[in-house]
Amino acid sequence: MATPGGAPAPAGDNLRRLTDLYRMMVRIRTFEETALEAYKLGEIPGPLHVSFGQEAIPAGVCASLRQDDRLTSNHRGHGHALAKGADAATMYLELYGRDGGYCRGKGGSMHIADFSVGMLGANGVVAGGLAIAVGAAQGLKLLKSDAIAVCMFGDGATNRGPFLEALNWAAIYTLPVLFVCEDNGVAAHTETRTVTAGDGPAARANAIGVPAVTIDGNDAVTVDETVARLVADVRAGRGPRMIHAMTDRWSGHTATDAAAWRDPKKVEAAKTRCPIARLKSVLIERGLAPAVLEEIGTAARNEMHAGRAAANAAPWPSVPSAYDDVQSVGAVSGGR
Amino acid sequence: MATPGGAPAPAGDNLRRLTDLYRMMVRIRTFEETALEAYKLGEIPGPLHVSFGQEAIPAGVCASLRQDDRLTSNHRGHGHALAKGADAATMYLELYGRDGGYCRGKGGSMHIADFSVGMLGANGVVAGGLAIAVGAAQGLKLLKSDAIAVCMFGDGATNRGPFLEALNWAAIYTLPVLFVCEDNGVAAHTETRTVTAGDGPAARANAIGVPAVTIDGNDAVTVDETVARLVADVRAGRGPRMIHAMTDRWSGHTATDAAAWRDPKKVEAAKTRCPIARLKSVLIERGLAPAVLEEIGTAARNEMHAGRAAANAAPWPSVPSAYDDVQSVGAVSGGR
Amino acid sequence: MSANPTSDITLVDAGRLAVLQEMRRDPTVWVLGEDVGRGGLWGQYRGLLDEFGPERIVSTPISESTIMGAGLGAALVGTRPIIEMRMFDFVMCAMDELVNQIAKVRYMFGGQAKPAVVVRMPHGMWRNSAAQHSQMLEAWFAHLPGVVVVCPSNAEDEAGLLVSAIRSDDPVLFFDPKDLWTAPGQITDGEIAPIPFGKARHARKGDALTIVTWSAVTPNVLTAADQLARDGINVDVFDLRTIWPWDQDAVAASLARTKRLLVVHEAVEVGGFGAEIIATMIDRLGPAAIKVAKRLGAPRIPVPFAPPLENEVRITRLSAPCPGDSATSPRGHRGAAQGNE
Amino acid sequence: MSANPTSDITLVDAGRLAVLQEMRRDPTVWVLGEDVGRGGLWGQYRGLLDEFGPERIVSTPISESTIMGAGLGAALVGTRPIIEMRMFDFVMCAMDELVNQIAKVRYMFGGQAKPAVVVRMPHGMWRNSAAQHSQMLEAWFAHLPGVVVVCPSNAEDEAGLLVSAIRSDDPVLFFDPKDLWTAPGQITDGEIAPIPFGKARHARKGDALTIVTWSAVTPNVLTAADQLARDGINVDVFDLRTIWPWDQDAVAASLARTKRLLVVHEAVEVGGFGAEIIATMIDRLGPAAIKVAKRLGAPRIPVPFAPPLENEVRITRLSAPCPGDSATSPRGHRGAAQGNE
Ligand SMILES: Cc1ncc(C[n+]2csc(CCOP(=O)(O)OP(=O)(O)O)c2C)c(N)n1
Ligand SMILES: Cc1ncc(C[n+]2csc(CCOP(=O)(O)OP(=O)(O)O)c2C)c(N)n1
Ligand SMILES: [Mg+2]
Ligand SMILES: [Mg+2]
């Protein structure tokens, strides 16, 4: 979805752009459905966090980004990586821990990164990406680049100190950062509203000095339009902005979490707000041929199944590679 | 100033209460003037942070507290300790690092504590007292005490993560905490406004969910009245409150800091806002006999000079005592 | 181990029973941490909310600094908090509160403060969790004055050491071994007795070699010791249980007999607590009294994700100088823990 | 030391000149930290704002987590930040960023990230600063994969090691010795040459004993060595300069000759890096090749405030097994540093 190097296409009532958005959302959904299926069969080790219901946000955010814009992510980062331009098959290799994966098998799902497309990494620490994002923006500014930094985080992260520090930091140095809070209402096994006081992330951001808006994060069109506007502000040097995007997490915290405590009615209600179904009706309304929609689904399935199959068949990284990439000076070698 | 165990006297136009406030402020000022003089003569080791110009805040805050209320402080804590009821002579012993000091010579100025009057300690880490204060409040609530916790910190602390976390925490558990931000406009060698975005500490607190007011912290009467009202709210179980008290720091960051970078005009202007002079005129206007004011000054000087002299003559702690109070199990003994 | 009747139990449940017992005994004991109201990430607090309510089983925001610092504040007014940190790695978000505050208040304030907190920090590798969810840095805290450092390796010790931790007036850093949560074990029926800090468990007896170990690698060490015993080589194995204080006397007495020392820990070997044990023994007994002193720990690399790479970091075999160079069985109990991270 | 002409200089200025030289050489080098625009707490950046402006000498809010994390982020886009932490103790507010992020990104992302940061952390005792402003925990970071750990003890090394640190693609943890900021020293005139990591300074030569040391205690060790030399006892002294990597070969070669090892560090002895040195040497040479292996470090207590108590923690004398048991002179250069904390 990122348009490498070039200017973003204008947002708004543009069928081609909305179709691209849709395609990205379907790819994210299909990537994770496929990964979850594989996970349940024991093909994928380690923790796996899927984001069913949240796809409009990464797709809508990255539609206005260039490849040289940088993005920091959190533990739920598949969508962020795909939308920023990472390759699904290489991601599967990493999820499987195989040779050729993005992190050479050292990271797994929770540490997906593709620096070549500006994706600076998923992060296993809640709010861990905030300071990194503002620093990336500060570095870009020092280098006189007009690339920007984008920071994706959940509602749970707004109760950690780095939220305050990083937003204040971005504001005082007028840094080119777009903060994006994906508010799915839950943090692990807790409803976030039960542990969050005040008027929410946008109110906090505004008070700290970062202009923020709350939007319906399940409406890809709204996300796209809002981001396009704010990215223009940020890129023009007007300082940081924040989007607080309301959304839903349909599934448990991890792939092994049944989330039995959640009210099934609420989860069902969330599914009626599916961002993909919603954009689909918009596209149909605007006259996109059903065959195109069908084709998008088929292509995504084929892409993901091929990626999965290749990953499942790929060799493990060599054991000596465990000793690579620790540090240049003072690295130890294998064999203890 | 703390009225041990009993209910606080009502705030407002009460000459006796204002005289007590004045006495405390004079004692704080005189304590620190005496300490600074001693410091410059090399009598006191370690770092020393004085608070000339800020005396109305600790005096006004503690006037409404009970002895069993708990207070956490920061690096600039002499006034907090005295106002909470600590003994000046024992404080001097600690500043001098002598036997019989509050911390048995292990803490010094930056770690003054007197748990017997609810003063839970000065703190060498900016914002270090915030989490401790909310925890103290939570513990008091669990123990079904109606004591409250008070947390003193500077404007510099509002840019550290614990500010966000602790305020949110206090709000979600409806804890009995009064947060007090002493805003002297500077943090070490930096003007805080140059590194702080948004509309200031009170706006941040309100957005996080802690009702906050900004007041003139150099007006002891205002401080006293505001605190009395908010402490009543907090003690009644209505949840945390914050006071953002504007004040001035006349001197450098530490006793050895000449603060040459500061605009001398601004410092002179700050001195015209002296909280002690201001309360003095109120008292005179309301008819307090000048002899009483004189007597307060003399008593404070005598108290502090006696404390200083005693500390200067006191023995050092014994060297083996260096090994005391580390831990009960797993402590090492002297002699290496 | 005990003459009294015992019950089969997993380590996670043994810990839960210890908390339950102490919370019933002492109304000032309480728990704070993320998701503890739902039983904790690992089920170590399952059911406690129902009995003790949300004022004593306090589910918190994701605010590690404040979880740690609030625990301290609550201790300073006379309660006994169990600070649940979910995973050790997240303690890095709360190090000021742990290192500069909890470990220091008692000393810095000349004995006025009683920081009677237990900090529970499940640590170590677990299911390919990679570099940010697998660390073992217990050695750091032996180097930090003011704290007790507990590293249980089995259900019985988890329970007894946790009871001691909760009753202790010292800050106790309690490293639950994540990889052993569901390992089967036994505890003695009836009241869980406290196990004193600083007393090693003499897990196997022999004269050929002294092995010192702790935490999640201990079962592997014991398996290896059993295999050696079948070959007629009997080794002395000490499970330290606590690395500060640690049972120097027991290790020194054994080493005086065997003259061969091997320290096995799953943490990185460089700068690990194994070095301290060797240096202390060399100092105490003199180099001349010792024939061999070796360590077996992880290489100095972050913990990687992919199974064959992670296995390279795990201590799944004992190498020299252990006679017979036998391989232990791989971990068999990594399946069923509740943890959903 | 050098054949070239030298100039007298304090350690703080030597460090400042190194930063100045590298900032002139490489426009991607910049500094962030509290009050650095005013020269830094210790004057280590004095005057740099004037030359490089506020975009390269960035005074920050009191936001340690973000100072550290932003430094990393800026490195990931290709700049070379010097992250100034004011005092080591405050790094405890930024440990997630240091331990879970900076030390891990390169590995965890399979080599994609280049965390070329220098983290400057003035450490150790200084003017009775008490428990929260005096810590030395450098040993922790030798145990942490992914970082280089530098502990200079004099002006020349401060400058040369800082140049290496700034040019390094690894995260370099640079422990400025607070107590030596104003200690007089010399540096070679002209361009400051990088000093390689992992190469000890062979500071005194002798056969009686091998002493290994680093950081602020080094001058005391050298004074003691000089006194011993006057008594005809010549000791081999190695100032490690960097404790990860460290110069095992030099120490092993010396020890093979002297058979006596003493490690002196000002950090707490228990769990300090001295243990690692002893354990490594015992492993490498075998216990039989060594007659004595001892450590001299601080007792396991927080650093107290009062001068006579703080002195008990300082290494101001060398005790056994150093023949002659002589007392070194007390520190003489604690007066004039700018630091106003
Ligand atoms: C500092 C830290 N604390 C706790 C965790 C465990 N954890 C992982 S994800 C998560 C919930 C995060 O919630 P949110 O930020 O809303 O993201 P979401 O999972 O809803 O996408 C928690 C508590 C962690 N990884 N890091
Ligand atoms: C976490 C931390 N960072 C930095 C410091 C160094 N320091 C001590 S006081 C201070 C300034 C604090 O400013 P403020 O909170 O406004 O209090 P004030 O000194 O103005 O009373 C700084 C930066 C510290 N002690 N702790
Ligand atoms: Mg969420
Ligand atoms: Mg201030």
CSV table of N, CA and C in Angstrom, one decimal, chain A residues 187-275:
chain,number,residue,atom,x,y,z
A,187,ALA,N,-7.0,-4.8,26.9
A,187,ALA,CA,-5.5,-5.0,27.1
A,187,ALA,C,-5.3,-6.3,27.7
A,188,ALA,N,-4.8,-7.3,27.0
A,188,ALA,CA,-4.7,-8.6,27.4
A,188,ALA,C,-6.0,-9.1,28.0
A,189,HIS,N,-6.1,-9.3,29.3
A,189,HIS,CA,-7.4,-9.9,29.8
A,189,HIS,C,-8.2,-8.9,30.6
A,190,THR,N,-8.0,-7.6,30.3
A,190,THR,CA,-8.6,-6.6,31.1
A,190,THR,C,-9.3,-5.6,30.1
A,191,GLU,N,-10.5,-5.2,30.5
A,191,GLU,CA,-11.2,-4.1,29.7
A,191,GLU,C,-10.5,-2.8,30.1
A,192,THR,N,-10.0,-2.2,29.1
A,192,THR,CA,-9.1,-1.0,29.4
A,192,THR,C,-9.8,0.1,30.2
A,193,ARG,N,-11.1,0.2,29.9
A,193,ARG,CA,-11.9,1.3,30.6
A,193,ARG,C,-11.8,1.1,32.2
A,194,THR,N,-11.7,-0.1,32.6
A,194,THR,CA,-11.7,-0.4,34.1
A,194,THR,C,-10.4,0.1,34.7
A,195,VAL,N,-9.3,0.3,33.9
A,195,VAL,CA,-8.0,0.7,34.5
A,195,VAL,C,-7.5,2.0,33.9
A,196,THR,N,-8.4,2.8,33.3
A,196,THR,CA,-8.1,4.0,32.7
A,196,THR,C,-9.0,5.2,33.1
A,197,ALA,N,-8.4,6.2,33.7
A,197,ALA,CA,-9.2,7.3,34.2
A,197,ALA,C,-9.2,8.4,33.2
A,198,GLY,N,-10.1,9.4,33.4
A,198,GLY,CA,-10.1,10.6,32.6
A,198,GLY,C,-10.9,10.4,31.3
A,199,ASP,N,-10.7,11.2,30.3
A,199,ASP,CA,-11.5,11.3,29.1
A,199,ASP,C,-10.8,10.6,27.9
A,200,GLY,N,-9.9,9.7,28.2
A,200,GLY,CA,-9.4,8.9,27.1
A,200,GLY,C,-8.1,9.4,26.5
A,201,PRO,N,-7.5,8.6,25.6
A,201,PRO,CA,-6.3,8.9,25.0
A,201,PRO,C,-6.2,10.3,24.3
A,202,ALA,N,-7.3,10.7,23.6
A,202,ALA,CA,-7.2,11.9,22.8
A,202,ALA,C,-7.1,13.1,23.8
A,203,ALA,N,-7.9,13.0,24.8
A,203,ALA,CA,-7.9,14.1,25.8
A,203,ALA,C,-6.5,14.2,26.5
A,204,ARG,N,-5.9,13.1,26.8
A,204,ARG,CA,-4.5,13.1,27.3
A,204,ARG,C,-3.6,13.7,26.3
A,205,ALA,N,-3.7,13.3,25.1
A,205,ALA,CA,-2.7,13.8,24.1
A,205,ALA,C,-2.9,15.3,23.9
A,206,ASN,N,-4.1,15.8,23.8
A,206,ASN,CA,-4.3,17.2,23.7
A,206,ASN,C,-3.7,18.0,24.9
A,207,ALA,N,-3.9,17.4,26.1
A,207,ALA,CA,-3.4,18.1,27.2
A,207,ALA,C,-1.9,18.1,27.3
A,208,ILE,N,-1.3,17.1,26.7
A,208,ILE,CA,0.2,17.0,26.7
A,208,ILE,C,0.8,17.9,25.6
A,209,GLY,N,-0.1,18.3,24.7
A,209,GLY,CA,0.4,19.2,23.6
A,209,GLY,C,0.4,18.6,22.2
A,210,VAL,N,-0.2,17.4,22.1
A,210,VAL,CA,-0.2,16.8,20.7
A,210,VAL,C,-1.7,16.8,20.3
A,211,PRO,N,-2.0,17.6,19.2
A,211,PRO,CA,-3.4,17.6,18.8
A,211,PRO,C,-3.9,16.2,18.4
A,212,ALA,N,-5.0,15.9,18.9
A,212,ALA,CA,-5.5,14.5,18.7
A,212,ALA,C,-6.9,14.5,18.3
A,213,VAL,N,-7.3,13.5,17.5
A,213,VAL,CA,-8.7,13.3,17.1
A,213,VAL,C,-9.1,11.9,17.4
A,214,THR,N,-10.4,11.7,17.8
A,214,THR,CA,-10.9,10.3,17.9
A,214,THR,C,-11.8,10.0,16.7
A,215,ILE,N,-11.5,8.8,16.2
A,215,ILE,CA,-12.3,8.5,15.0
A,215,ILE,C,-12.8,7.0,15.1
A,216,ASP,N,-13.7,6.7,14.2
A,216,ASP,CA,-14.2,5.3,14.0
A,216,ASP,C,-13.1,4.6,13.2
A,217,GLY,N,-12.4,3.8,13.9
A,217,GLY,CA,-11.3,3.0,13.3
A,217,GLY,C,-11.7,1.8,12.5
A,218,ASN,N,-13.0,1.5,12.5
A,218,ASN,CA,-13.5,0.4,11.7
A,218,ASN,C,-14.0,0.9,10.3
A,219,ASP,N,-13.9,2.2,10.1
A,219,ASP,CA,-14.3,2.8,8.8
A,219,ASP,C,-13.1,3.2,8.1
A,220,ALA,N,-12.7,2.3,7.1
A,220,ALA,CA,-11.4,2.6,6.4
A,220,ALA,C,-11.4,3.9,5.7
A,221,VAL,N,-12.5,4.4,5.3
A,221,VAL,CA,-12.6,5.6,4.6
A,221,VAL,C,-12.2,6.8,5.5
A,222,THR,N,-12.8,6.7,6.7
A,222,THR,CA,-12.5,7.7,7.7
A,222,THR,C,-11.0,7.7,8.1
A,223,VAL,N,-10.6,6.5,8.3
A,223,VAL,CA,-9.2,6.4,8.7
A,223,VAL,C,-8.3,7.0,7.6
A,224,ASP,N,-8.5,6.6,6.4
A,224,ASP,CA,-7.7,7.0,5.3
A,224,ASP,C,-7.8,8.6,5.2
A,225,GLU,N,-9.0,9.1,5.2
A,225,GLU,CA,-9.1,10.6,5.1
A,225,GLU,C,-8.4,11.3,6.2
A,226,THR,N,-8.6,10.8,7.4
A,226,THR,CA,-8.0,11.5,8.6
A,226,THR,C,-6.5,11.4,8.5
A,227,VAL,N,-6.0,10.3,8.2
A,227,VAL,CA,-4.5,10.1,8.2
A,227,VAL,C,-3.9,11.0,7.1
A,228,ALA,N,-4.6,11.0,5.9
A,228,ALA,CA,-4.0,11.8,4.8
A,228,ALA,C,-3.9,13.2,5.2
A,229,ARG,N,-4.9,13.7,5.9
A,229,ARG,CA,-4.9,15.1,6.4
A,229,ARG,C,-3.7,15.3,7.4
A,230,LEU,N,-3.7,14.4,8.4
A,230,LEU,CA,-2.7,14.6,9.5
A,230,LEU,C,-1.3,14.4,9.0
A,231,VAL,N,-1.1,13.4,8.1
A,231,VAL,CA,0.2,13.2,7.6
A,231,VAL,C,0.7,14.4,6.8
A,232,ALA,N,-0.2,15.1,6.1
A,232,ALA,CA,0.2,16.3,5.4
A,232,ALA,C,0.7,17.3,6.4
A,233,ASP,N,0.0,17.5,7.5
A,233,ASP,CA,0.4,18.4,8.6
A,233,ASP,C,1.8,18.0,9.1
A,234,VAL,N,1.9,16.7,9.5
A,234,VAL,CA,3.2,16.3,10.1
A,234,VAL,C,4.3,16.5,9.1
A,235,ARG,N,4.1,16.1,7.8
A,235,ARG,CA,5.2,16.2,6.9
A,235,ARG,C,5.5,17.7,6.6
A,236,ALA,N,4.6,18.5,6.7
A,236,ALA,CA,4.8,20.0,6.5
A,236,ALA,C,5.5,20.6,7.7
A,237,GLY,N,5.8,19.8,8.7
A,237,GLY,CA,6.6,20.4,9.8
A,237,GLY,C,5.8,21.1,10.9
A,238,ARG,N,4.5,20.7,10.9
A,238,ARG,CA,3.6,21.4,11.9
A,238,ARG,C,3.6,20.7,13.2
A,239,GLY,N,4.4,19.7,13.3
A,239,GLY,CA,4.6,19.0,14.6
A,239,GLY,C,3.7,17.7,14.6
A,240,PRO,N,3.8,17.0,15.8
A,240,PRO,CA,3.1,15.7,15.9
A,240,PRO,C,1.6,15.8,15.9
A,241,ARG,N,1.0,14.7,15.6
A,241,ARG,CA,-0.4,14.6,15.6
A,241,ARG,C,-0.8,13.2,16.2
A,242,MET,N,-2.0,13.1,16.7
A,242,MET,CA,-2.4,11.7,17.2
A,242,MET,C,-3.8,11.4,16.7
A,243,ILE,N,-3.9,10.1,16.3
A,243,ILE,CA,-5.2,9.6,15.9
A,243,ILE,C,-5.6,8.6,17.0
A,244,HIS,N,-6.7,8.7,17.5
A,244,HIS,CA,-7.3,7.7,18.5
A,244,HIS,C,-8.4,7.0,17.7
A,245,ALA,N,-8.1,5.8,17.3
A,245,ALA,CA,-9.0,5.0,16.4
A,245,ALA,C,-9.7,3.9,17.2
A,246,MET,N,-11.0,4.1,17.3
A,246,MET,CA,-11.8,3.1,18.0
A,246,MET,C,-12.0,1.9,17.2
A,247,THR,N,-11.8,0.7,17.8
A,247,THR,CA,-11.9,-0.5,17.0
A,247,THR,C,-12.3,-1.7,17.9
A,248,ASP,N,-12.2,-2.9,17.4
A,248,ASP,CA,-12.6,-4.1,18.1
A,248,ASP,C,-11.6,-5.2,17.9
A,249,ARG,N,-11.3,-5.9,19.0
A,249,ARG,CA,-10.5,-7.1,18.9
A,249,ARG,C,-11.5,-8.3,19.1
A,250,TRP,N,-11.6,-9.1,18.0
A,250,TRP,CA,-12.6,-10.2,18.1
A,250,TRP,C,-12.1,-11.3,18.9
A,251,SER,N,-10.8,-11.6,18.8
A,251,SER,CA,-10.3,-12.8,19.4
A,251,SER,C,-9.7,-12.6,20.8
A,252,GLY,N,-9.1,-13.6,21.3
A,252,GLY,CA,-8.4,-13.5,22.6
A,252,GLY,C,-7.1,-12.7,22.4
A,253,HIS,N,-6.4,-12.6,23.6
A,253,HIS,CA,-5.2,-11.8,23.5
A,253,HIS,C,-4.2,-12.5,22.6
A,254,THR,N,-4.0,-13.8,22.8
A,254,THR,CA,-3.1,-14.5,22.0
A,254,THR,C,-3.8,-15.7,21.3
A,255,ALA,N,-3.1,-16.4,20.5
A,255,ALA,CA,-3.8,-17.4,19.7
A,255,ALA,C,-4.2,-18.6,20.6
A,256,THR,N,-3.7,-18.7,21.8
A,256,THR,CA,-4.1,-19.7,22.7
A,256,THR,C,-5.1,-19.3,23.8
A,257,ASP,N,-5.5,-18.0,23.7
A,257,ASP,CA,-6.4,-17.4,24.7
A,257,ASP,C,-7.8,-17.5,24.2
A,258,ALA,N,-8.6,-18.3,24.8
A,258,ALA,CA,-10.0,-18.4,24.4
A,258,ALA,C,-10.8,-17.2,24.9
A,259,ALA,N,-10.3,-16.3,25.8
A,259,ALA,CA,-11.0,-15.1,26.2
A,259,ALA,C,-12.4,-15.4,26.7
A,260,ALA,N,-12.5,-16.5,27.5
A,260,ALA,CA,-13.8,-17.0,28.0
A,260,ALA,C,-14.5,-16.0,28.8
A,261,TRP,N,-13.8,-15.0,29.4
A,261,TRP,CA,-14.4,-14.0,30.2
A,261,TRP,C,-15.2,-13.0,29.4
A,262,ARG,N,-14.9,-12.9,28.2
A,262,ARG,CA,-15.6,-11.8,27.4
A,262,ARG,C,-17.0,-12.2,27.1
A,263,ASP,N,-17.9,-11.2,27.1
A,263,ASP,CA,-19.3,-11.4,26.9
A,263,ASP,C,-19.5,-11.7,25.4
A,264,PRO,N,-20.0,-12.9,25.1
A,264,PRO,CA,-20.1,-13.4,23.7
A,264,PRO,C,-21.0,-12.4,22.9
A,265,LYS,N,-21.9,-11.8,23.6
A,265,LYS,CA,-22.8,-10.8,22.8
A,265,LYS,C,-22.0,-9.7,22.3
A,266,LYS,N,-21.1,-9.2,23.2
A,266,LYS,CA,-20.3,-8.0,22.8
A,266,LYS,C,-19.4,-8.4,21.6
A,267,VAL,N,-18.8,-9.6,21.7
A,267,VAL,CA,-17.9,-10.1,20.6
A,267,VAL,C,-18.7,-10.2,19.3
A,268,GLU,N,-19.9,-10.7,19.4
A,268,GLU,CA,-20.8,-10.8,18.2
A,268,GLU,C,-21.1,-9.4,17.7
A,269,ALA,N,-21.4,-8.5,18.6
A,269,ALA,CA,-21.7,-7.2,18.1
A,269,ALA,C,-20.5,-6.5,17.4
A,270,ALA,N,-19.3,-6.8,18.0
A,270,ALA,CA,-18.1,-6.3,17.3
A,270,ALA,C,-18.0,-6.8,15.9
A,271,LYS,N,-18.4,-8.1,15.7
A,271,LYS,CA,-18.2,-8.6,14.4
A,271,LYS,C,-19.1,-8.0,13.4
A,272,THR,N,-20.2,-7.5,13.8
A,272,THR,CA,-21.1,-6.7,12.9
A,272,THR,C,-20.5,-5.4,12.5
A,273,ARG,N,-19.4,-5.0,13.2
A,273,ARG,CA,-18.8,-3.8,12.8
A,273,ARG,C,-17.5,-4.1,11.9
A,274,CYS,N,-17.5,-5.2,11.3
A,274,CYS,CA,-16.3,-5.7,10.6
A,274,CYS,C,-15.9,-4.6,9.5
A,275,PRO,N,-14.7,-4.1,9.6
A,275,PRO,CA,-14.2,-3.1,8.7
A,275,PRO,C,-14.1,-3.6,7.3
